[in-house]
Amino acid sequence: MSRFDTYFLMKTEDVAEYVQEKLSFFPEDAKLESKEIGDGNLNYVFRVKDVETGKSIIVKQADEALRISAEMKISKDRGRIEAKILGIQGKYAPGLVPEVYLYDGVMCALTMQDMVGHTMMRTGLINHEIYPLFAEHISTFLVNSLLLTTDVVMGHKEKKEYVKSFINPDLCEISEDLVYSEPFIDYNHRNNVFPANKEFVQKELYDDKILHLEAAKCKFDFMNNAQALIHGDLHTGSIFINKEHTYIFDPEFAFYAPMGYDIGNVIANMFFAWCNGDATMEDSTEKEEFCGWTLDTIEEIVDQFIAKFKVSFRENVTDTMAKTEGFMEWYLDSILRDTAAVAGFESIRRTVGMANVKDITGISDEKKRARAERIIITLAKDYILNRETSFRSGADYRDAIQKAIAKF
Amino acid sequence: MSRFDTYFLMKTEDVAEYVQEKLSFFPEDAKLESKEIGDGNLNYVFRVKDVETGKSIIVKQADEALRISAEMKISKDRGRIEAKILGIQGKYAPGLVPEVYLYDGVMCALTMQDMVGHTMMRTGLINHEIYPLFAEHISTFLVNSLLLTTDVVMGHKEKKEYVKSFINPDLCEISEDLVYSEPFIDYNHRNNVFPANKEFVQKELYDDKILHLEAAKCKFDFMNNAQALIHGDLHTGSIFINKEHTYIFDPEFAFYAPMGYDIGNVIANMFFAWCNGDATMEDSTEKEEFCGWTLDTIEEIVDQFIAKFKVSFRENVTDTMAKTEGFMEWYLDSILRDTAAVAGFESIRRTVGMANVKDITGISDEKKRARAERIIITLAKDYILNRETSFRSGADYRDAIQKAIAKF
């Protein structure tokens, strides 16, 4: 019998004992120190560290109640999904996700590699750090974790078992509401609209019925199109990074959906970094360097995704009909269309929706923040409304971004 | 202990005892008579009848090996899916599916209402029977069973549980191969091409790379787009009918997929009836009446589906974004596009694929059969290749059919 045989919400002082009981990661007589380090919305995250060797491990425990909002209760089972997804992503994109040591279904706790020497990417970006290899790493992660889990590549029966296994009603509901509905029709009165942009948001988002229709179309595609095993929440807060290396984690929103969802999220969040740099950096050389890098990175992510996708498709395609001449181009085209749309939805929802990002809320100059948000919303509408005809290369993104910036 | 506590494949002489042990449908001392009546490919179907009262019941038992082909082994679990689906369809489209009395997971047997006084529709159509209420009944069934199981109407969490529950890898694989792949690329060498049409099929199907590309696109939509709980095998062999009434049954291929799949199947199979009538009926007045009715029915199915869909959508829509102006029209448009494509795929695969239909194989005059098949294939290609721009009303179908007929 152990006190960890029944679920309870651990406090900092419980976690070291828990790790020692469950794993032989640390020596039995190690002096361990624990700390709560979470800043996500769905879990309690602890670091347990051996004071003498500095070796450490992470324990992530799910609470039944979402920390962000008591009204949204989420199944504790999501840790099981996360552990399985990290295993799959680790198989397809080795070295780009942290290692999982244990998933404990009783305590709803995931014990995993501590990504020492890495910073949460959003924090790094707000400090205007440059990560020269990010486009290279994330484009590999995207192609491998997405294309290899489709039925273009995977056996159709195995893929269907995956679809079934990763149906994720609770977390999907959050995205359906927060990404595809509330930013356009604030029926739950949870949007956070920056006062200086109240009228702008009213006109550009709440009153634009054509935009609502496009959002509705994309919402149903997001809900129904079981294309690939997506991460589902691939913003810069789900990435730990340094100059040499990148880890993608926190895949608890994962399910089968259009791949463009992940790619679009990365693109939108990279542009938030541009906005923060542009609005808050004082040294013009440094600003030029940082902001230039963010735009180069967006361009490279798109272009490297396309290039690596084509190579991987040709190498890995198994479905007979998918080998038909012209299919790869059509399929990639549809992915790029979805990518643009999602870049738009993520941009909008992080600006006016319930869950905002520090890149933008951290701009203390009111005028500059208002301008940044207007650029984001204008660009986002371009992404959504012109997704069918534009946004097929990195250069298309750069052009659209420059056009949106020039308007304000 | 009972001998029905362990699975075995029942013979005719076992079934009456089975029914008496499991149900109180017949009096204890009833004199029962059993008969195997199946002609499907996946099950043994028995009728058990009370000799004195004439009252009867159906028992459908699944064999582990498909009867059509030993190489395709199918999970015995499909009876569970069928029983659940009949329950759901019966709830949404009351009176249009047979009643289920028992599903027995041990014996993999489904005991259900005997649709006395009804004929298998394909048999009736081959006898050139007219069913004046069919368009009315089937359009109601289609709208109710399909629209009401989408996330336009159903709670998103409940719908996802349905999606999960009805993932159907074994039977989907059959459709993916037989409908969307082999008719175009005969890589399993199972196609049945009528010798007189060998060259025609080579040129029009096997060599048409543009058609292959469209088939590939539609195949991935069929596999990935979890739009509605479709029947999945809605040909005229899955319908029991008489002049007043219609039952839809055999939903063992059911899963979440584009609704157009069911509608397109019905349309394609109604046209097979036209072909049979046109090629085999001698009395020209009777031929005109029967063939005219088949075309009227195709037209009415499409138009009544559209009309009832619009009424039901407005009455039942719950999703906030789906209420956006223009969404219903866009959604319906995409359904009609899918319908046309599937009418094409079903037409082609029943003509040249492994599983043919008696409406066509029963045309004994070689020239007439060859002509019928050429009309079907020509029409089918029109459906598939022009699905984006045409086929938005019953009249569009009538026009296309008349154009295809006029060519041969």
mmCIF file of C-alpha atoms in Angstrom, chain A residues 122-396:
data_model
loop_
_atom_site.group_PDB
_atom_site.id
_atom_site.type_symbol
_atom_site.label_atom_id
_atom_site.label_comp_id
_atom_site.label_asym_id
_atom_site.label_seq_id
_atom_site.Cartn_x
_atom_site.Cartn_y
_atom_site.Cartn_z
ATOM 1 C CA ARG A 122 7.466 32.502 -25.889
ATOM 2 C CA THR A 123 9.556 33.743 -22.969
ATOM 3 C CA GLY A 124 12.668 33.671 -25.140
ATOM 4 C CA LEU A 125 10.931 35.554 -27.925
ATOM 5 C CA ILE A 126 9.632 38.207 -25.552
ATOM 6 C CA ASN A 127 13.265 38.665 -24.520
ATOM 7 C CA HIS A 128 13.984 38.996 -28.241
ATOM 8 C CA GLU A 129 16.176 35.943 -28.426
ATOM 9 C CA ILE A 130 16.925 34.587 -31.885
ATOM 10 C CA TYR A 131 16.751 30.843 -32.556
ATOM 11 C CA PRO A 132 18.467 30.333 -35.887
ATOM 12 C CA LEU A 133 17.605 26.641 -36.195
ATOM 13 C CA PHE A 134 13.943 26.886 -35.280
ATOM 14 C CA ALA A 135 12.558 26.844 -38.845
ATOM 15 C CA GLU A 136 14.701 23.817 -39.603
ATOM 16 C CA HIS A 137 13.552 21.924 -36.506
ATOM 17 C CA ILE A 138 9.882 22.804 -36.540
ATOM 18 C CA SER A 139 9.478 22.071 -40.248
ATOM 19 C CA THR A 140 10.934 18.606 -39.671
ATOM 20 C CA PHE A 141 8.656 18.079 -36.701
ATOM 21 C CA LEU A 142 5.609 19.195 -38.681
ATOM 22 C CA VAL A 143 6.279 17.041 -41.738
ATOM 23 C CA ASN A 144 7.182 13.960 -39.728
ATOM 24 C CA SER A 145 4.540 14.079 -37.032
ATOM 25 C CA LEU A 146 1.792 15.044 -39.482
ATOM 26 C CA LEU A 147 2.357 13.382 -42.840
ATOM 27 C CA LEU A 148 3.452 10.084 -41.309
ATOM 28 C CA THR A 149 0.222 9.773 -39.318
ATOM 29 C CA THR A 150 -2.108 10.256 -42.320
ATOM 30 C CA ASP A 151 -3.642 7.442 -44.322
ATOM 31 C CA VAL A 152 -1.506 8.514 -47.247
ATOM 32 C CA VAL A 153 1.308 6.800 -45.379
ATOM 33 C CA MET A 154 -0.048 4.793 -42.455
ATOM 34 C CA GLY A 155 -1.992 1.549 -42.884
ATOM 35 C CA HIS A 156 -5.660 2.520 -42.989
ATOM 36 C CA LYS A 157 -6.677 0.207 -40.165
ATOM 37 C CA GLU A 158 -3.878 1.330 -37.880
ATOM 38 C CA LYS A 159 -4.718 4.943 -38.665
ATOM 39 C CA LYS A 160 -8.381 4.362 -37.754
ATOM 40 C CA GLU A 161 -7.330 2.859 -34.424
ATOM 41 C CA TYR A 162 -5.317 6.021 -33.823
ATOM 42 C CA VAL A 163 -8.273 8.225 -34.766
ATOM 43 C CA LYS A 164 -10.434 6.330 -32.285
ATOM 44 C CA SER A 165 -7.839 6.349 -29.565
ATOM 45 C CA PHE A 166 -7.261 10.113 -29.781
ATOM 46 C CA ILE A 167 -10.803 11.421 -30.030
ATOM 47 C CA ASN A 168 -10.654 14.244 -27.543
ATOM 48 C CA PRO A 169 -14.117 15.748 -26.932
ATOM 49 C CA ASP A 170 -13.255 17.957 -23.953
ATOM 50 C CA LEU A 171 -10.230 19.710 -25.402
ATOM 51 C CA CYS A 172 -11.753 19.926 -28.865
ATOM 52 C CA GLU A 173 -14.690 21.781 -27.388
ATOM 53 C CA ILE A 174 -12.313 24.434 -26.062
ATOM 54 C CA SER A 175 -10.790 25.002 -29.505
ATOM 55 C CA GLU A 176 -14.156 24.919 -31.233
ATOM 56 C CA ASP A 177 -15.427 27.643 -28.915
ATOM 57 C CA LEU A 178 -12.332 29.751 -28.338
ATOM 58 C CA VAL A 179 -10.832 29.591 -31.829
ATOM 59 C CA TYR A 180 -13.735 29.175 -34.235
ATOM 60 C CA SER A 181 -16.728 30.790 -32.544
ATOM 61 C CA GLU A 182 -16.294 33.300 -29.735
ATOM 62 C CA PRO A 183 -13.815 35.636 -31.467
ATOM 63 C CA PHE A 184 -16.566 36.290 -34.032
ATOM 64 C CA ILE A 185 -19.710 36.036 -31.930
ATOM 65 C CA ASP A 186 -18.959 36.781 -28.293
ATOM 66 C CA TYR A 187 -21.922 34.799 -26.982
ATOM 67 C CA ASN A 188 -20.179 33.646 -23.820
ATOM 68 C CA HIS A 189 -18.947 37.175 -23.050
ATOM 69 C CA ARG A 190 -15.444 35.922 -22.409
ATOM 70 C CA ASN A 191 -13.562 37.858 -25.081
ATOM 71 C CA ASN A 192 -10.841 40.247 -23.991
ATOM 72 C CA VAL A 193 -10.980 43.172 -26.349
ATOM 73 C CA PHE A 194 -8.357 45.873 -25.830
ATOM 74 C CA PRO A 195 -10.414 49.030 -25.108
ATOM 75 C CA ALA A 196 -8.558 51.138 -27.683
ATOM 76 C CA ASN A 197 -9.646 48.643 -30.368
ATOM 77 C CA LYS A 198 -13.260 48.204 -29.337
ATOM 78 C CA GLU A 199 -14.692 49.843 -32.432
ATOM 79 C CA PHE A 200 -12.146 48.267 -34.726
ATOM 80 C CA VAL A 201 -13.006 44.788 -33.430
ATOM 81 C CA GLN A 202 -16.728 45.515 -33.677
ATOM 82 C CA LYS A 203 -16.398 46.481 -37.319
ATOM 83 C CA GLU A 204 -13.706 44.087 -38.487
ATOM 84 C CA LEU A 205 -14.742 40.967 -36.568
ATOM 85 C CA TYR A 206 -18.183 41.133 -34.984
ATOM 86 C CA ASP A 207 -19.935 42.829 -37.895
ATOM 87 C CA ASP A 208 -18.189 41.050 -40.771
ATOM 88 C CA LYS A 209 -20.707 38.401 -41.832
ATOM 89 C CA ILE A 210 -18.553 37.241 -44.716
ATOM 90 C CA LEU A 211 -15.783 36.464 -42.252
ATOM 91 C CA HIS A 212 -18.253 34.622 -40.004
ATOM 92 C CA LEU A 213 -19.275 32.414 -42.905
ATOM 93 C CA GLU A 214 -15.657 31.521 -43.668
ATOM 94 C CA ALA A 215 -15.077 30.815 -39.976
ATOM 95 C CA ALA A 216 -18.100 28.505 -39.943
ATOM 96 C CA LYS A 217 -16.814 26.576 -42.962
ATOM 97 C CA CYS A 218 -13.378 26.167 -41.396
ATOM 98 C CA LYS A 219 -14.852 25.201 -38.039
ATOM 99 C CA PHE A 220 -16.620 22.208 -39.559
ATOM 100 C CA ASP A 221 -13.483 21.183 -41.399
ATOM 101 C CA PHE A 222 -11.549 21.363 -38.125
ATOM 102 C CA MET A 223 -14.186 19.237 -36.399
ATOM 103 C CA ASN A 224 -14.641 16.644 -39.126
ATOM 104 C CA ASN A 225 -11.507 16.220 -41.212
ATOM 105 C CA ALA A 226 -9.443 13.486 -39.518
ATOM 106 C CA GLN A 227 -6.383 14.049 -41.676
ATOM 107 C CA ALA A 228 -3.394 13.744 -39.352
ATOM 108 C CA LEU A 229 -2.541 13.399 -35.685
ATOM 109 C CA ILE A 230 -2.050 17.058 -34.878
ATOM 110 C CA HIS A 231 -0.437 18.499 -31.759
ATOM 111 C CA GLY A 232 -3.442 20.771 -31.452
ATOM 112 C CA ASP A 233 -1.892 23.571 -29.404
ATOM 113 C CA LEU A 234 1.391 24.329 -31.135
ATOM 114 C CA HIS A 235 2.000 27.868 -29.951
ATOM 115 C CA THR A 236 5.351 29.119 -28.690
ATOM 116 C CA GLY A 237 4.351 28.270 -25.108
ATOM 117 C CA SER A 238 4.386 24.578 -26.108
ATOM 118 C CA ILE A 239 7.986 24.734 -27.275
ATOM 119 C CA PHE A 240 11.185 24.610 -25.209
ATOM 120 C CA ILE A 241 14.150 25.878 -27.125
ATOM 121 C CA ASN A 242 17.731 27.098 -27.208
ATOM 122 C CA LYS A 243 20.042 28.097 -30.047
ATOM 123 C CA GLU A 244 20.909 24.502 -30.947
ATOM 124 C CA HIS A 245 17.840 22.529 -30.097
ATOM 125 C CA THR A 246 14.052 22.464 -29.977
ATOM 126 C CA TYR A 247 11.586 20.404 -27.961
ATOM 127 C CA ILE A 248 7.861 20.363 -28.708
ATOM 128 C CA PHE A 249 5.700 19.301 -25.790
ATOM 129 C CA ASP A 250 2.275 19.700 -24.142
ATOM 130 C CA PRO A 251 0.342 17.797 -26.853
ATOM 131 C CA GLU A 252 -2.735 17.298 -24.700
ATOM 132 C CA PHE A 253 -5.000 18.859 -27.316
ATOM 133 C CA ALA A 254 -3.875 16.263 -29.865
ATOM 134 C CA PHE A 255 -6.425 14.565 -32.084
ATOM 135 C CA TYR A 256 -6.933 13.789 -35.765
ATOM 136 C CA ALA A 257 -7.573 17.033 -37.631
ATOM 137 C CA PRO A 258 -6.283 19.019 -40.611
ATOM 138 C CA MET A 259 -2.488 19.383 -40.485
ATOM 139 C CA GLY A 260 -2.776 23.048 -41.336
ATOM 140 C CA TYR A 261 -3.912 23.590 -37.766
ATOM 141 C CA ASP A 262 -0.431 23.008 -36.353
ATOM 142 C CA ILE A 263 1.442 24.817 -39.106
ATOM 143 C CA GLY A 264 -0.881 27.826 -38.932
ATOM 144 C CA ASN A 265 -0.459 28.046 -35.179
ATOM 145 C CA VAL A 266 3.312 28.241 -35.480
ATOM 146 C CA ILE A 267 3.102 30.941 -38.152
ATOM 147 C CA ALA A 268 0.659 33.084 -36.172
ATOM 148 C CA ASN A 269 2.707 32.859 -33.005
ATOM 149 C CA MET A 270 5.939 33.758 -34.810
ATOM 150 C CA PHE A 271 4.248 36.925 -35.987
ATOM 151 C CA PHE A 272 3.255 37.814 -32.398
ATOM 152 C CA ALA A 273 6.995 37.810 -31.714
ATOM 153 C CA TRP A 274 7.514 40.268 -34.578
ATOM 154 C CA CYS A 275 4.808 42.511 -33.091
ATOM 155 C CA ASN A 276 6.418 42.466 -29.681
ATOM 156 C CA GLY A 277 9.860 43.228 -31.097
ATOM 157 C CA ASP A 278 8.545 45.966 -33.333
ATOM 158 C CA ALA A 279 6.593 47.650 -30.538
ATOM 159 C CA THR A 280 9.009 47.319 -27.634
ATOM 160 C CA MET A 281 12.611 47.169 -28.868
ATOM 161 C CA GLU A 282 14.535 50.404 -28.647
ATOM 162 C CA ASP A 283 17.834 49.721 -30.381
ATOM 163 C CA SER A 284 17.046 49.905 -34.074
ATOM 164 C CA THR A 285 19.835 47.540 -35.179
ATOM 165 C CA GLU A 286 18.736 44.917 -32.686
ATOM 166 C CA LYS A 287 15.121 45.445 -33.639
ATOM 167 C CA GLU A 288 15.896 45.040 -37.298
ATOM 168 C CA GLU A 289 17.819 41.889 -36.565
ATOM 169 C CA PHE A 290 15.174 40.306 -34.339
ATOM 170 C CA CYS A 291 12.142 41.340 -36.376
ATOM 171 C CA GLY A 292 13.896 40.422 -39.597
ATOM 172 C CA TRP A 293 14.630 36.983 -38.154
ATOM 173 C CA THR A 294 10.967 36.440 -37.210
ATOM 174 C CA LEU A 295 9.855 37.190 -40.777
ATOM 175 C CA ASP A 296 12.641 35.091 -42.286
ATOM 176 C CA THR A 297 11.583 32.282 -39.988
ATOM 177 C CA ILE A 298 7.944 32.441 -41.090
ATOM 178 C CA GLU A 299 9.077 32.338 -44.707
ATOM 179 C CA GLU A 300 11.463 29.457 -44.057
ATOM 180 C CA ILE A 301 8.941 27.424 -42.079
ATOM 181 C CA VAL A 302 6.535 27.505 -45.008
ATOM 182 C CA ASP A 303 9.176 26.827 -47.651
ATOM 183 C CA GLN A 304 10.961 24.125 -45.685
ATOM 184 C CA PHE A 305 7.668 22.483 -44.840
ATOM 185 C CA ILE A 306 6.819 22.357 -48.542
ATOM 186 C CA ALA A 307 10.235 21.037 -49.553
ATOM 187 C CA LYS A 308 10.426 18.382 -46.814
ATOM 188 C CA PHE A 309 6.800 17.405 -47.352
ATOM 189 C CA LYS A 310 7.452 16.615 -51.000
ATOM 190 C CA VAL A 311 10.513 14.516 -50.216
ATOM 191 C CA SER A 312 8.751 12.651 -47.431
ATOM 192 C CA PHE A 313 5.577 12.108 -49.462
ATOM 193 C CA ARG A 314 7.517 10.519 -52.318
ATOM 194 C CA GLU A 315 9.500 8.347 -49.924
ATOM 195 C CA ASN A 316 6.666 7.257 -47.695
ATOM 196 C CA VAL A 317 3.377 7.219 -49.640
ATOM 197 C CA THR A 318 1.719 3.801 -49.470
ATOM 198 C CA ASP A 319 -1.895 4.332 -50.597
ATOM 199 C CA THR A 320 -2.299 3.258 -54.228
ATOM 200 C CA MET A 321 -4.571 6.121 -55.205
ATOM 201 C CA ALA A 322 -2.424 8.695 -53.418
ATOM 202 C CA LYS A 323 0.351 7.795 -55.834
ATOM 203 C CA THR A 324 -1.712 9.155 -58.738
ATOM 204 C CA GLU A 325 0.053 11.914 -60.622
ATOM 205 C CA GLY A 326 -1.061 15.281 -59.329
ATOM 206 C CA PHE A 327 -2.426 13.987 -56.033
ATOM 207 C CA MET A 328 0.522 15.135 -53.922
ATOM 208 C CA GLU A 329 0.283 18.653 -55.348
ATOM 209 C CA TRP A 330 -3.482 18.778 -54.689
ATOM 210 C CA TYR A 331 -3.063 17.426 -51.170
ATOM 211 C CA LEU A 332 -0.264 19.864 -50.347
ATOM 212 C CA ASP A 333 -2.322 22.691 -51.792
ATOM 213 C CA SER A 334 -5.199 21.849 -49.460
ATOM 214 C CA ILE A 335 -2.797 21.757 -46.502
ATOM 215 C CA LEU A 336 -1.423 25.183 -47.383
ATOM 216 C CA ARG A 337 -4.971 26.525 -47.709
ATOM 217 C CA ASP A 338 -5.817 25.203 -44.225
ATOM 218 C CA THR A 339 -2.523 26.565 -42.879
ATOM 219 C CA ALA A 340 -3.362 30.096 -43.979
ATOM 220 C CA ALA A 341 -6.857 29.904 -42.510
ATOM 221 C CA VAL A 342 -5.604 28.658 -39.153
ATOM 222 C CA ALA A 343 -2.832 31.266 -39.042
ATOM 223 C CA GLY A 344 -5.737 33.697 -39.279
ATOM 224 C CA PHE A 345 -7.892 32.075 -36.589
ATOM 225 C CA GLU A 346 -5.018 31.745 -34.134
ATOM 226 C CA SER A 347 -4.064 35.380 -34.758
ATOM 227 C CA ILE A 348 -7.570 36.603 -34.074
ATOM 228 C CA ARG A 349 -8.373 34.450 -31.086
ATOM 229 C CA ARG A 350 -5.132 35.294 -29.286
ATOM 230 C CA THR A 351 -5.814 38.988 -29.840
ATOM 231 C CA VAL A 352 -9.502 39.309 -28.922
ATOM 232 C CA GLY A 353 -10.461 35.923 -27.442
ATOM 233 C CA MET A 354 -10.300 34.627 -23.899
ATOM 234 C CA ALA A 355 -6.733 33.271 -23.982
ATOM 235 C CA ASN A 356 -4.276 36.006 -24.952
ATOM 236 C CA VAL A 357 -0.523 35.998 -25.398
ATOM 237 C CA LYS A 358 2.095 37.954 -23.486
ATOM 238 C CA ASP A 359 3.805 38.995 -26.715
ATOM 239 C CA ILE A 360 0.844 41.337 -27.241
ATOM 240 C CA THR A 361 -0.557 41.997 -23.772
ATOM 241 C CA GLY A 362 3.003 42.817 -22.707
ATOM 242 C CA ILE A 363 3.209 45.836 -25.038
ATOM 243 C CA SER A 364 2.744 48.579 -22.465
ATOM 244 C CA ASP A 365 2.481 51.532 -24.862
ATOM 245 C CA GLU A 366 -1.255 51.715 -25.572
ATOM 246 C CA LYS A 367 -0.949 53.139 -29.084
ATOM 247 C CA LYS A 368 1.667 50.617 -30.095
ATOM 248 C CA ARG A 369 -0.377 47.736 -28.734
ATOM 249 C CA ALA A 370 -3.483 48.981 -30.557
ATOM 250 C CA ARG A 371 -1.480 49.208 -33.775
ATOM 251 C CA ALA A 372 -0.009 45.728 -33.340
ATOM 252 C CA GLU A 373 -3.476 44.262 -32.820
ATOM 253 C CA ARG A 374 -4.850 46.046 -35.879
ATOM 254 C CA ILE A 375 -2.028 44.705 -37.992
ATOM 255 C CA ILE A 376 -2.652 41.191 -36.655
ATOM 256 C CA ILE A 377 -6.404 41.311 -37.294
ATOM 257 C CA THR A 378 -5.990 42.787 -40.775
ATOM 258 C CA LEU A 379 -3.411 40.174 -41.694
ATOM 259 C CA ALA A 380 -5.532 37.407 -40.166
ATOM 260 C CA LYS A 381 -8.528 38.347 -42.293
ATOM 261 C CA ASP A 382 -6.332 38.279 -45.378
ATOM 262 C CA TYR A 383 -5.178 34.753 -44.397
ATOM 263 C CA ILE A 384 -8.743 33.528 -43.912
ATOM 264 C CA LEU A 385 -10.500 35.261 -46.778
ATOM 265 C CA ASN A 386 -7.784 34.567 -49.365
ATOM 266 C CA ARG A 387 -6.787 31.090 -48.231
ATOM 267 C CA GLU A 388 -8.034 29.469 -51.437
ATOM 268 C CA THR A 389 -5.992 31.593 -53.800
ATOM 269 C CA SER A 390 -2.896 32.825 -51.973
ATOM 270 C CA PHE A 391 -0.422 31.660 -49.297
ATOM 271 C CA ARG A 392 1.289 28.908 -51.227
ATOM 272 C CA SER A 393 4.871 29.949 -50.387
ATOM 273 C CA GLY A 394 6.887 31.696 -47.730
ATOM 274 C CA ALA A 395 7.126 34.735 -49.988
ATOM 275 C CA ASP A 396 3.308 34.985 -50.074
#
